[in-house]
CSV table of C-alpha atoms in Angstrom, one decimal:
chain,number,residue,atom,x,y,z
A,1,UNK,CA,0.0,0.0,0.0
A,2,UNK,CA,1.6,3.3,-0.9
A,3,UNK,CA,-0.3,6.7,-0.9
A,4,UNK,CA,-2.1,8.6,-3.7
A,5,UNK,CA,0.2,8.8,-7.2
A,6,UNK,CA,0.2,12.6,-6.6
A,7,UNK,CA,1.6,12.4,-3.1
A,8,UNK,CA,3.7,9.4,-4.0
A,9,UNK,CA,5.2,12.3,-6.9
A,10,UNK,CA,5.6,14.6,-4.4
A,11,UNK,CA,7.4,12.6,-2.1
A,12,UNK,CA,9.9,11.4,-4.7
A,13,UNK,CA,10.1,15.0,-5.6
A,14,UNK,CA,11.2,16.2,-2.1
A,15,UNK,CA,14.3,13.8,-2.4
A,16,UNK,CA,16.1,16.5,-4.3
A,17,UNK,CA,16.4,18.3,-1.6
A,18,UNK,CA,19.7,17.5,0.3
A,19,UNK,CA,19.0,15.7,3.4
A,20,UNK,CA,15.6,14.7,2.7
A,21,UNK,CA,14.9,10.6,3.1
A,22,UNK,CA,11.9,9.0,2.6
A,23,UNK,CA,10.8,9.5,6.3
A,24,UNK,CA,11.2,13.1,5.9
A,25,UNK,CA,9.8,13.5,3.0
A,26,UNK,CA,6.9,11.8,4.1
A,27,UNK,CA,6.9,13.9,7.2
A,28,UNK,CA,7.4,17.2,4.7
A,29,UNK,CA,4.3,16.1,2.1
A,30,UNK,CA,2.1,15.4,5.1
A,31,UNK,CA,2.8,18.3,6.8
A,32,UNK,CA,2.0,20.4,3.7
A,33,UNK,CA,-0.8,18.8,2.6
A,34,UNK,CA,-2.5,18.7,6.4
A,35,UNK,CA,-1.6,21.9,7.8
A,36,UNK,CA,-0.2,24.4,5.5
A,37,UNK,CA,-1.0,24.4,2.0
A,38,UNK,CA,-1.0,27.9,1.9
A,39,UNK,CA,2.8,28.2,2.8
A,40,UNK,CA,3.7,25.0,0.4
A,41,UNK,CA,2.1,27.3,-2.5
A,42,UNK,CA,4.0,30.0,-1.7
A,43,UNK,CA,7.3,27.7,-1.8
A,44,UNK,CA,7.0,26.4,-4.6
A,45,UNK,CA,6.1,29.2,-6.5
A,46,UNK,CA,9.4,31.0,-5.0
A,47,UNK,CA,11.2,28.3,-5.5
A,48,UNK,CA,9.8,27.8,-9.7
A,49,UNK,CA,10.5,32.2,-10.1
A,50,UNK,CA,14.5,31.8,-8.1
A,51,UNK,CA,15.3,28.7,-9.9
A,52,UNK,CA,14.4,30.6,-13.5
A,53,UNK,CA,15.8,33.7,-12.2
A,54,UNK,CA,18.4,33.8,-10.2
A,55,UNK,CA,21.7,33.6,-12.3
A,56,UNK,CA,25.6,34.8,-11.7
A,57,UNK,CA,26.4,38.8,-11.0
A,58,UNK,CA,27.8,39.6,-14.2
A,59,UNK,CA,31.4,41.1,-12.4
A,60,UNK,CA,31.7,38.4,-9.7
A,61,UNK,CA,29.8,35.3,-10.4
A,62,UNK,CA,27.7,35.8,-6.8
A,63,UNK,CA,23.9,34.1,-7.5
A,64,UNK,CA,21.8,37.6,-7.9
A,65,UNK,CA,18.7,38.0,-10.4
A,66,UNK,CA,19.7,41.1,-10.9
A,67,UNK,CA,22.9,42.3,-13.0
A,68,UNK,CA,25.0,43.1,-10.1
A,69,UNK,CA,24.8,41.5,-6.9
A,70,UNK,CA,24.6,43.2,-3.7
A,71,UNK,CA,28.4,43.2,-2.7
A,72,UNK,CA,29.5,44.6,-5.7
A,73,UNK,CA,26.9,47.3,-5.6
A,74,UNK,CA,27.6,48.3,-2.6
A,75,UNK,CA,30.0,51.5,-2.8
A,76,UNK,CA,31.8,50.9,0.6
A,77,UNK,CA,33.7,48.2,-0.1
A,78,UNK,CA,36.8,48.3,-0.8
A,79,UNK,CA,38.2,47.4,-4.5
A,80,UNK,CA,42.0,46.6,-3.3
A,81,UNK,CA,41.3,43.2,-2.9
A,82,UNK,CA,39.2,40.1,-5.0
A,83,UNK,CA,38.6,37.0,-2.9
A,84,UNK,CA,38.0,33.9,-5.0
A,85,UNK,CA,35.6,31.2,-3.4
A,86,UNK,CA,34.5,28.2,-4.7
A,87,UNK,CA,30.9,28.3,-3.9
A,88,UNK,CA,28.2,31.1,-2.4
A,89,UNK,CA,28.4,29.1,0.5
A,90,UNK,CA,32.4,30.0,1.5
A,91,UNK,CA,31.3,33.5,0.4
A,92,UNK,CA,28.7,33.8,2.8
A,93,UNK,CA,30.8,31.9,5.7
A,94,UNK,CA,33.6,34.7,4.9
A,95,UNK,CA,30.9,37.5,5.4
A,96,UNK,CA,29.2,35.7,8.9
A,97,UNK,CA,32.8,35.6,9.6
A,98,UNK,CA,33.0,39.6,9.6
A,99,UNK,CA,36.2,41.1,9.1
A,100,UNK,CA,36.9,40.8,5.4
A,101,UNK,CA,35.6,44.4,3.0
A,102,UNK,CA,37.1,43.6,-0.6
A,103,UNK,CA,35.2,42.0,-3.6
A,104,UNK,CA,35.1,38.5,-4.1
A,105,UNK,CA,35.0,36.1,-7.4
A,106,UNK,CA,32.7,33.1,-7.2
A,107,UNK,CA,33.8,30.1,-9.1
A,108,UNK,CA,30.9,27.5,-8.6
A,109,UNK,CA,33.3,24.5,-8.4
A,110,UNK,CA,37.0,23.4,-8.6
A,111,UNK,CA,38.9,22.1,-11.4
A,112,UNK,CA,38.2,18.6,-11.3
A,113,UNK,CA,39.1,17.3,-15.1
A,114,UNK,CA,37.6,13.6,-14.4
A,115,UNK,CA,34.3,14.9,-13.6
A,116,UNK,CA,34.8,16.9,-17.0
A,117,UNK,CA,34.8,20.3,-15.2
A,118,UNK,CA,38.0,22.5,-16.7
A,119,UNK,CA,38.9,26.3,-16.3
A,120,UNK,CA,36.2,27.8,-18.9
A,121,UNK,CA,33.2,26.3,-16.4
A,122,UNK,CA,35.1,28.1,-13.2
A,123,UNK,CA,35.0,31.3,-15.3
A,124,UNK,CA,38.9,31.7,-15.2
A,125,UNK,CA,39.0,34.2,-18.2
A,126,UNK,CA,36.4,36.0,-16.7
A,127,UNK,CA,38.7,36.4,-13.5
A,128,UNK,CA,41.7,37.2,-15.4
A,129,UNK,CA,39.8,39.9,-17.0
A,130,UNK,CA,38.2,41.2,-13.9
A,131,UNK,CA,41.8,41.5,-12.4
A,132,UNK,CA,43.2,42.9,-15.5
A,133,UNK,CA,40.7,45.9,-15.8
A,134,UNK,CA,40.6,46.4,-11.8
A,135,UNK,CA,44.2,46.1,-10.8
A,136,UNK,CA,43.8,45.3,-7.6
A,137,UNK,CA,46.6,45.0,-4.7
A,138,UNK,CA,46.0,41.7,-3.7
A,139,UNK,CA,43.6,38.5,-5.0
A,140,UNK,CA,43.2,35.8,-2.0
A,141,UNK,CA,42.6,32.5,-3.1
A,142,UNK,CA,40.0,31.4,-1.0
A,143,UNK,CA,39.2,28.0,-2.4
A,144,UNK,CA,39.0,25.4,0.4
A,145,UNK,CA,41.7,22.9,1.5
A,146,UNK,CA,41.1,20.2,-0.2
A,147,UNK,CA,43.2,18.4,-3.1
A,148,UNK,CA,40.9,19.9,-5.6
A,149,UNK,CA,40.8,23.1,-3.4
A,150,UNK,CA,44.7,23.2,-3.6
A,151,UNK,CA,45.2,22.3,-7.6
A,152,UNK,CA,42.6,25.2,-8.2
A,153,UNK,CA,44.3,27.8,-6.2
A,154,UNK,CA,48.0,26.9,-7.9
A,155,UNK,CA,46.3,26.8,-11.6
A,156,UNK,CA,44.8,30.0,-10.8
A,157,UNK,CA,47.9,31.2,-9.3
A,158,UNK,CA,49.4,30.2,-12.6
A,159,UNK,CA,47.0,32.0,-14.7
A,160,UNK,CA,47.6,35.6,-12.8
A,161,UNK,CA,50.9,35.4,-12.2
A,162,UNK,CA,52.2,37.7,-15.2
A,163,UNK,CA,49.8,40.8,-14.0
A,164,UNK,CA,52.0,40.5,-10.9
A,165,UNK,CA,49.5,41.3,-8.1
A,166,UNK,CA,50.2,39.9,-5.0
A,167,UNK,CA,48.6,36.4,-4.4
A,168,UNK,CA,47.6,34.9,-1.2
A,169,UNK,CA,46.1,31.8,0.3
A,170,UNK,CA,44.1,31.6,3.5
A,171,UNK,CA,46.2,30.7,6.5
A,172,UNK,CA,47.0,26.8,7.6
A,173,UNK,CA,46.8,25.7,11.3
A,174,UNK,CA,44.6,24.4,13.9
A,175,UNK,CA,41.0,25.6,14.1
A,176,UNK,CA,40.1,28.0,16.8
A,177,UNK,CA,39.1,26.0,20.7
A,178,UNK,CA,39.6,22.7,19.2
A,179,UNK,CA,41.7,20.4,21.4
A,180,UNK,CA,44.8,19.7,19.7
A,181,UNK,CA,44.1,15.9,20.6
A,182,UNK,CA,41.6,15.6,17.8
A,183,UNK,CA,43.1,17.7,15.1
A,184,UNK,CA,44.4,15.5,12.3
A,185,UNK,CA,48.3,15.1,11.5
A,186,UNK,CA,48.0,16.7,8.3
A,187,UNK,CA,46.8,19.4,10.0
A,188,UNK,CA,48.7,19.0,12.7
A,189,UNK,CA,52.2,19.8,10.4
A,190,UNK,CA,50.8,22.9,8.7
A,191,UNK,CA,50.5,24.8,11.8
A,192,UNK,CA,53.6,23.8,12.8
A,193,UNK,CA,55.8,24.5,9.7
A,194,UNK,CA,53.5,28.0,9.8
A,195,UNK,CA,54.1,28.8,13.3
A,196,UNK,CA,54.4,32.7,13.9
A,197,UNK,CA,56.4,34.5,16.4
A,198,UNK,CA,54.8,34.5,20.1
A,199,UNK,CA,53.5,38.0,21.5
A,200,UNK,CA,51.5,39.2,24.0
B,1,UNK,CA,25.0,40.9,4.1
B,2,UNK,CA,22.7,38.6,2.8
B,3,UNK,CA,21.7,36.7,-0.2
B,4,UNK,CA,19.6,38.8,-3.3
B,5,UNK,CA,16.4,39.1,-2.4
B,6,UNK,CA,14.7,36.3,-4.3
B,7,UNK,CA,17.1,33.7,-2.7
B,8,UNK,CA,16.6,35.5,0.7
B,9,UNK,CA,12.7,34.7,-0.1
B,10,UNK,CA,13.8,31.3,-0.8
B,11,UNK,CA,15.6,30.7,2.1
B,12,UNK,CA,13.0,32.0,4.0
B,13,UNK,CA,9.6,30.0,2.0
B,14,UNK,CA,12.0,26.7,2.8
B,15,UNK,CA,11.7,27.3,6.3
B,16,UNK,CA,7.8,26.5,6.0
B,17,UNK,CA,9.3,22.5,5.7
B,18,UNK,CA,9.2,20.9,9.2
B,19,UNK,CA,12.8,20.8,10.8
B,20,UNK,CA,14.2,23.5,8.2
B,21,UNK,CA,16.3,25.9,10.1
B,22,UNK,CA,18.3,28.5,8.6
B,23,UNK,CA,21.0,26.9,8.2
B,24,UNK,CA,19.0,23.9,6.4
B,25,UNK,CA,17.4,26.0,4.0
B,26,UNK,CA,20.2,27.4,3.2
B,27,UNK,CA,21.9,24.1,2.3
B,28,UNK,CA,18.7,23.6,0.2
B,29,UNK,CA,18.7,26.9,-1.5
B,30,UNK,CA,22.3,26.5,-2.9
B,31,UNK,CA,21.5,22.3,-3.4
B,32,UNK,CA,18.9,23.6,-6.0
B,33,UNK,CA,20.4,26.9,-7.5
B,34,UNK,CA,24.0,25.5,-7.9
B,35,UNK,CA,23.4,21.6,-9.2
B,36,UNK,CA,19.9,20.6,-9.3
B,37,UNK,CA,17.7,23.7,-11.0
B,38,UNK,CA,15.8,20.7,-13.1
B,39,UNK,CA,14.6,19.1,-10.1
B,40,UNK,CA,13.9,21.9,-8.4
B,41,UNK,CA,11.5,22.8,-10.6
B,42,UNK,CA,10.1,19.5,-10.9
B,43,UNK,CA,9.6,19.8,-7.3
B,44,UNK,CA,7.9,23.1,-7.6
B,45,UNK,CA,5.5,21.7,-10.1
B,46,UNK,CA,4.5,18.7,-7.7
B,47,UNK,CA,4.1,20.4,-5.5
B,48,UNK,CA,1.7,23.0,-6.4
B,49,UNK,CA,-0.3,20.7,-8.3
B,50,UNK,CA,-0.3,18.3,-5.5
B,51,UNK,CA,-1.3,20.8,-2.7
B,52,UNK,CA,-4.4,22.1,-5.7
B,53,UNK,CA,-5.8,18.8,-6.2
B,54,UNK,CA,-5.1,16.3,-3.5
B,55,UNK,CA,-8.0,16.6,-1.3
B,56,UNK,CA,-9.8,14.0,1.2
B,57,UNK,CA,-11.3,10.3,-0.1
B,58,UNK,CA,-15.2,10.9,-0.2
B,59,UNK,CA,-15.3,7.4,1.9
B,60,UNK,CA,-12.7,7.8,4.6
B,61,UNK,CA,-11.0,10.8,4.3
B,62,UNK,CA,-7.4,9.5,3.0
B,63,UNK,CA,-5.5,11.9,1.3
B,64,UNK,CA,-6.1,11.4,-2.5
B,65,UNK,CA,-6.6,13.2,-5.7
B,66,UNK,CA,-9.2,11.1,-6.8
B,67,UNK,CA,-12.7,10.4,-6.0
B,68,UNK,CA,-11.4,7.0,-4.1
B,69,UNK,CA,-8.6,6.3,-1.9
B,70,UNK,CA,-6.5,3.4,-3.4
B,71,UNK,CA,-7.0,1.4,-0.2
B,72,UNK,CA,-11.2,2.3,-0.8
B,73,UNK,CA,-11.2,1.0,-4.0
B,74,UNK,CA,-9.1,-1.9,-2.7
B,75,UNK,CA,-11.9,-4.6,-3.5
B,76,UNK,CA,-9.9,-7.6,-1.7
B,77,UNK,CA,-9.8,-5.5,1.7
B,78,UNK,CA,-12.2,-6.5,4.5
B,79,UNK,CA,-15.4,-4.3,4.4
B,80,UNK,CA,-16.4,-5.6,8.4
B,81,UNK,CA,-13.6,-3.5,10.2
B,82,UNK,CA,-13.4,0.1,10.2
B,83,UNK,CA,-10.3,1.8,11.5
B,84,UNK,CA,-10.3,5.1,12.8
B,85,UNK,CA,-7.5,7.3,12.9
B,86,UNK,CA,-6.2,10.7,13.2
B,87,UNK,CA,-3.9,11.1,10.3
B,88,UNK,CA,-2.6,9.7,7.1
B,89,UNK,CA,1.1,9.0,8.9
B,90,UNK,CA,-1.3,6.9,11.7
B,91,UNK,CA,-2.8,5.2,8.4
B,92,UNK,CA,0.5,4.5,6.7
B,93,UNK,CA,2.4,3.8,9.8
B,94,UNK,CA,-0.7,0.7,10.3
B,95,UNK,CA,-0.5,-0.3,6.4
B,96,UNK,CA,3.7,-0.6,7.5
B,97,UNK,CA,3.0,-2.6,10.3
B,98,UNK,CA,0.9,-5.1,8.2
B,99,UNK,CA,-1.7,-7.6,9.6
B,100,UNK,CA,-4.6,-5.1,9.1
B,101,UNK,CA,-6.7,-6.3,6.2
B,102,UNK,CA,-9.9,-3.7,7.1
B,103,UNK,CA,-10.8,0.1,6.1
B,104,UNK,CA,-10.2,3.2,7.7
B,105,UNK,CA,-11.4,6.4,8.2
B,106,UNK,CA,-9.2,9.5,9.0
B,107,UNK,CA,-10.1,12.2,11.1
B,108,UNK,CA,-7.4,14.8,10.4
B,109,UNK,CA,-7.1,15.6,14.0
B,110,UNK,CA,-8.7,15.6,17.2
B,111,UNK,CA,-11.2,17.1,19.2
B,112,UNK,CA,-9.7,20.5,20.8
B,113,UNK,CA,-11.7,22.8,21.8
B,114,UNK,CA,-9.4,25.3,22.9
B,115,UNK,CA,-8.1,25.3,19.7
B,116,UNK,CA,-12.2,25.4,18.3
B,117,UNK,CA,-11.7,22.0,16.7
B,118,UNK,CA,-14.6,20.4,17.1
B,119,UNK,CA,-16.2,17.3,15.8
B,120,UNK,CA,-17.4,18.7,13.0
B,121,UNK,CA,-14.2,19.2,11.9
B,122,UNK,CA,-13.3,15.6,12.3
B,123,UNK,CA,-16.0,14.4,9.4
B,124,UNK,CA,-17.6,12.5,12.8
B,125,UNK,CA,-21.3,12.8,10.7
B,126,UNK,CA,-19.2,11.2,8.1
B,127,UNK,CA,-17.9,8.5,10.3
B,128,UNK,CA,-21.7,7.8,11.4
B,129,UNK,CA,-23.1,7.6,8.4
B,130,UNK,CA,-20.3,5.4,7.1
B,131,UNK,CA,-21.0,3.2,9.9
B,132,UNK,CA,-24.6,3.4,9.4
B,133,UNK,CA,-24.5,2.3,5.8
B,134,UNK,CA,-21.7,-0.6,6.0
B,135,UNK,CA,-22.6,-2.0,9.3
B,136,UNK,CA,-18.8,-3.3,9.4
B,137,UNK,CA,-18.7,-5.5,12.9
B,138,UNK,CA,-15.9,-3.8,14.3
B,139,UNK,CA,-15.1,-0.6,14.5
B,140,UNK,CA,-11.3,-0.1,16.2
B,141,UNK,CA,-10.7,3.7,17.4
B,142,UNK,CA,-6.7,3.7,16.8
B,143,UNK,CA,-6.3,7.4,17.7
B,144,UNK,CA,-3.3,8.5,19.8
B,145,UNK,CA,-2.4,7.3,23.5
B,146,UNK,CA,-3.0,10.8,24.5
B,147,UNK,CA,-4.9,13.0,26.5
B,148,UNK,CA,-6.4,14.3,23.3
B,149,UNK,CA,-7.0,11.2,21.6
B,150,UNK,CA,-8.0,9.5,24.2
B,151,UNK,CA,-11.3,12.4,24.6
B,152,UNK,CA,-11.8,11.8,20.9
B,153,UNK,CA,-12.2,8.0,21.5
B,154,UNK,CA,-14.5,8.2,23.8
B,155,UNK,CA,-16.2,11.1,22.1
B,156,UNK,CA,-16.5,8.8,18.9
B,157,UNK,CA,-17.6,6.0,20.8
B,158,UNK,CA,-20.6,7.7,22.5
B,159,UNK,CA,-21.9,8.7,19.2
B,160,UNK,CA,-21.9,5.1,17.8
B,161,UNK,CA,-23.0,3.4,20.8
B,162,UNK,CA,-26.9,3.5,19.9
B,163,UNK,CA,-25.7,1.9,16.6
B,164,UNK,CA,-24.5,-1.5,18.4
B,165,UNK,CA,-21.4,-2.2,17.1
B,166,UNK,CA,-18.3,-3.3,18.6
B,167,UNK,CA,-16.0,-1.0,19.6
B,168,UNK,CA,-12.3,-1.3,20.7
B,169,UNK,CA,-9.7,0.5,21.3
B,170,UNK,CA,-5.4,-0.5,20.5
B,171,UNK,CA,-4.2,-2.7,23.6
B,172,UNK,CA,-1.9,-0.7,25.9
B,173,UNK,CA,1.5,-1.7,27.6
B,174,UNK,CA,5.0,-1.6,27.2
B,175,UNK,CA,6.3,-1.5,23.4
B,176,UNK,CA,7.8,-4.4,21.9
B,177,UNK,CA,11.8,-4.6,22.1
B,178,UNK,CA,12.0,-1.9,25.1
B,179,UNK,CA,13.7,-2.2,28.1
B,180,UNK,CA,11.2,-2.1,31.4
B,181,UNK,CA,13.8,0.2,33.2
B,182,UNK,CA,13.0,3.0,30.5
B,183,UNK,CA,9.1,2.9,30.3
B,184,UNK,CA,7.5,5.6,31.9
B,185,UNK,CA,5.3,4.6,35.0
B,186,UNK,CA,1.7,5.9,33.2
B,187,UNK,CA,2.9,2.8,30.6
B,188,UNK,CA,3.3,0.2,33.4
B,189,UNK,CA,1.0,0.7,35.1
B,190,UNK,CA,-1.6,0.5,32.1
B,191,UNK,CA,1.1,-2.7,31.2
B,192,UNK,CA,0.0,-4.2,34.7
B,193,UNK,CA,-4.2,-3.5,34.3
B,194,UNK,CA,-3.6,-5.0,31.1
B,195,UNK,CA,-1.8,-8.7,31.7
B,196,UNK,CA,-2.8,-11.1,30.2
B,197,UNK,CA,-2.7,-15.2,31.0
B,198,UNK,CA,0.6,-16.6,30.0
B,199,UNK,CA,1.0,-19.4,27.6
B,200,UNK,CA,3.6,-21.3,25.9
């Protein structure tokens, strides 16, 4: 016995969504369908308008339906510096994070040839042209520390070296009120082969 | 900072999904917008056509877009046993369990009057006049150990009494698998009422 053909559709749709198993899809549909259709409508009409609309900020690949995203409208911040993040996600941890008041470039991936995904789908040119024409001090390469992460940052590296603008990585070490008990080796060695002077 | 605005309203029409936090939606906004825009907008399209069209089974009140619930149209189900529960997830979570071979009716709810849910709301005339016409032998009240469902129980049963069927209500006591030490004392002591002669 299974439910309706409609629900059964809906609860197989609801698997898209990251996270979301058959008991919690289950749990979502019924939820929907008993207590709040009004708010599913609403969803999934948002969700059909962001999904057509919502595309890359034309300067910095951010996700914006609009032609400029927010950041790189807004006047304040400074143009000295271009972060480059592999996904909105890093971008929005770096803002939560406070601090930081440059630009940033989003690349919506890493270079990962065996999944087929090369430098034209991480919008290097578009990069190399932003730097170019902006000539700012500094780009950090922000791309996370992973393998893929790593060969990103160098090809990137690669890419802007002749504009010589100064090129930075984020710092290795151990993360902030971890015990260093748990922290793995790998880890472990960067902070030691990066240690800084002590002062107080 | 945040997101644009139409992935802010996104975010934020997510959060309408039980156990979607922030953070969750979040996840699920990117999910969609950064690798699965095609079923995201399948979803959208379920889901709006399931919340316009699934309504309630003009027999028992199962969820359905069609006239008659599959398990209603079922014609190798028992007709002498109606079920009565208070939602579809009580329904399914029976169907699971297996061994039930009768009908059901759902009540989407229970009586509450602070809440002005009355039994009116619960399709009880429905329920009578169900009863009335199929005069099944049994009908079992399966809504939920609590105080709530308990008040609806006994609510449903005093409207069918003058109709002289049987009535019965799910056995109570300690849940299969459990450890004694762990069962709160309101279980045991129902566990206790309820013993029952031992045999091999």
């Amino acid at each position: 016995m299974t439910f309706s053909p409609l629900v059964e559709q809906l609860l197989e749709s609801l698997r898209v969504l990251p996270g979301v198993g058959p008991r919690t899809a289950q749990r979502m549909a019924l939820h929907l369908l008993e207590r709040d259709r009004e708010g599913g409508l609403r969803l999934s009409q948002v969700m059909a308008e962001a999904l057509d609309r919502v595309g890359y900020c034309r300067r910095c690949r951010n996700l914006t339906e609009q032609s400029l995203c927010s950041i790189c409208e807004e006047t304040r911040r400074s143009d000295r510096t271009i972060c480059v993040v592999e996904s909105p996600a890093d971008l929005m941890a770096i803002e939560e994070a406070g601090g930081y008041q440059g630009r940033y470039f989003v690349l919506h991936g890493h270079l990962s040839p065996l999944d087929g995904i090369g430098p034209e789908d991480l919008g290097l040119d578009a990069l190399e042209k932003l730097v170019r024409e902006e000539a700012p001090d500094e780009v950090i390469l922000a791309t996370n520390p992973t393998v893929e992460g790593e060969a990103s940052a160098h090809y990137i590296a690669e890419q802007l070296r002749p504009l010589e603008i100064r090129l930075s990585r984020l710092a290795y070490g151990v993360p902030m009120g971890g015990d260093l008990e748990y922290v793995d080796s790998g880890t472990l060695s960067r902070a030691f082969l990066g240690r800084q002077a002590f002062s107080d």
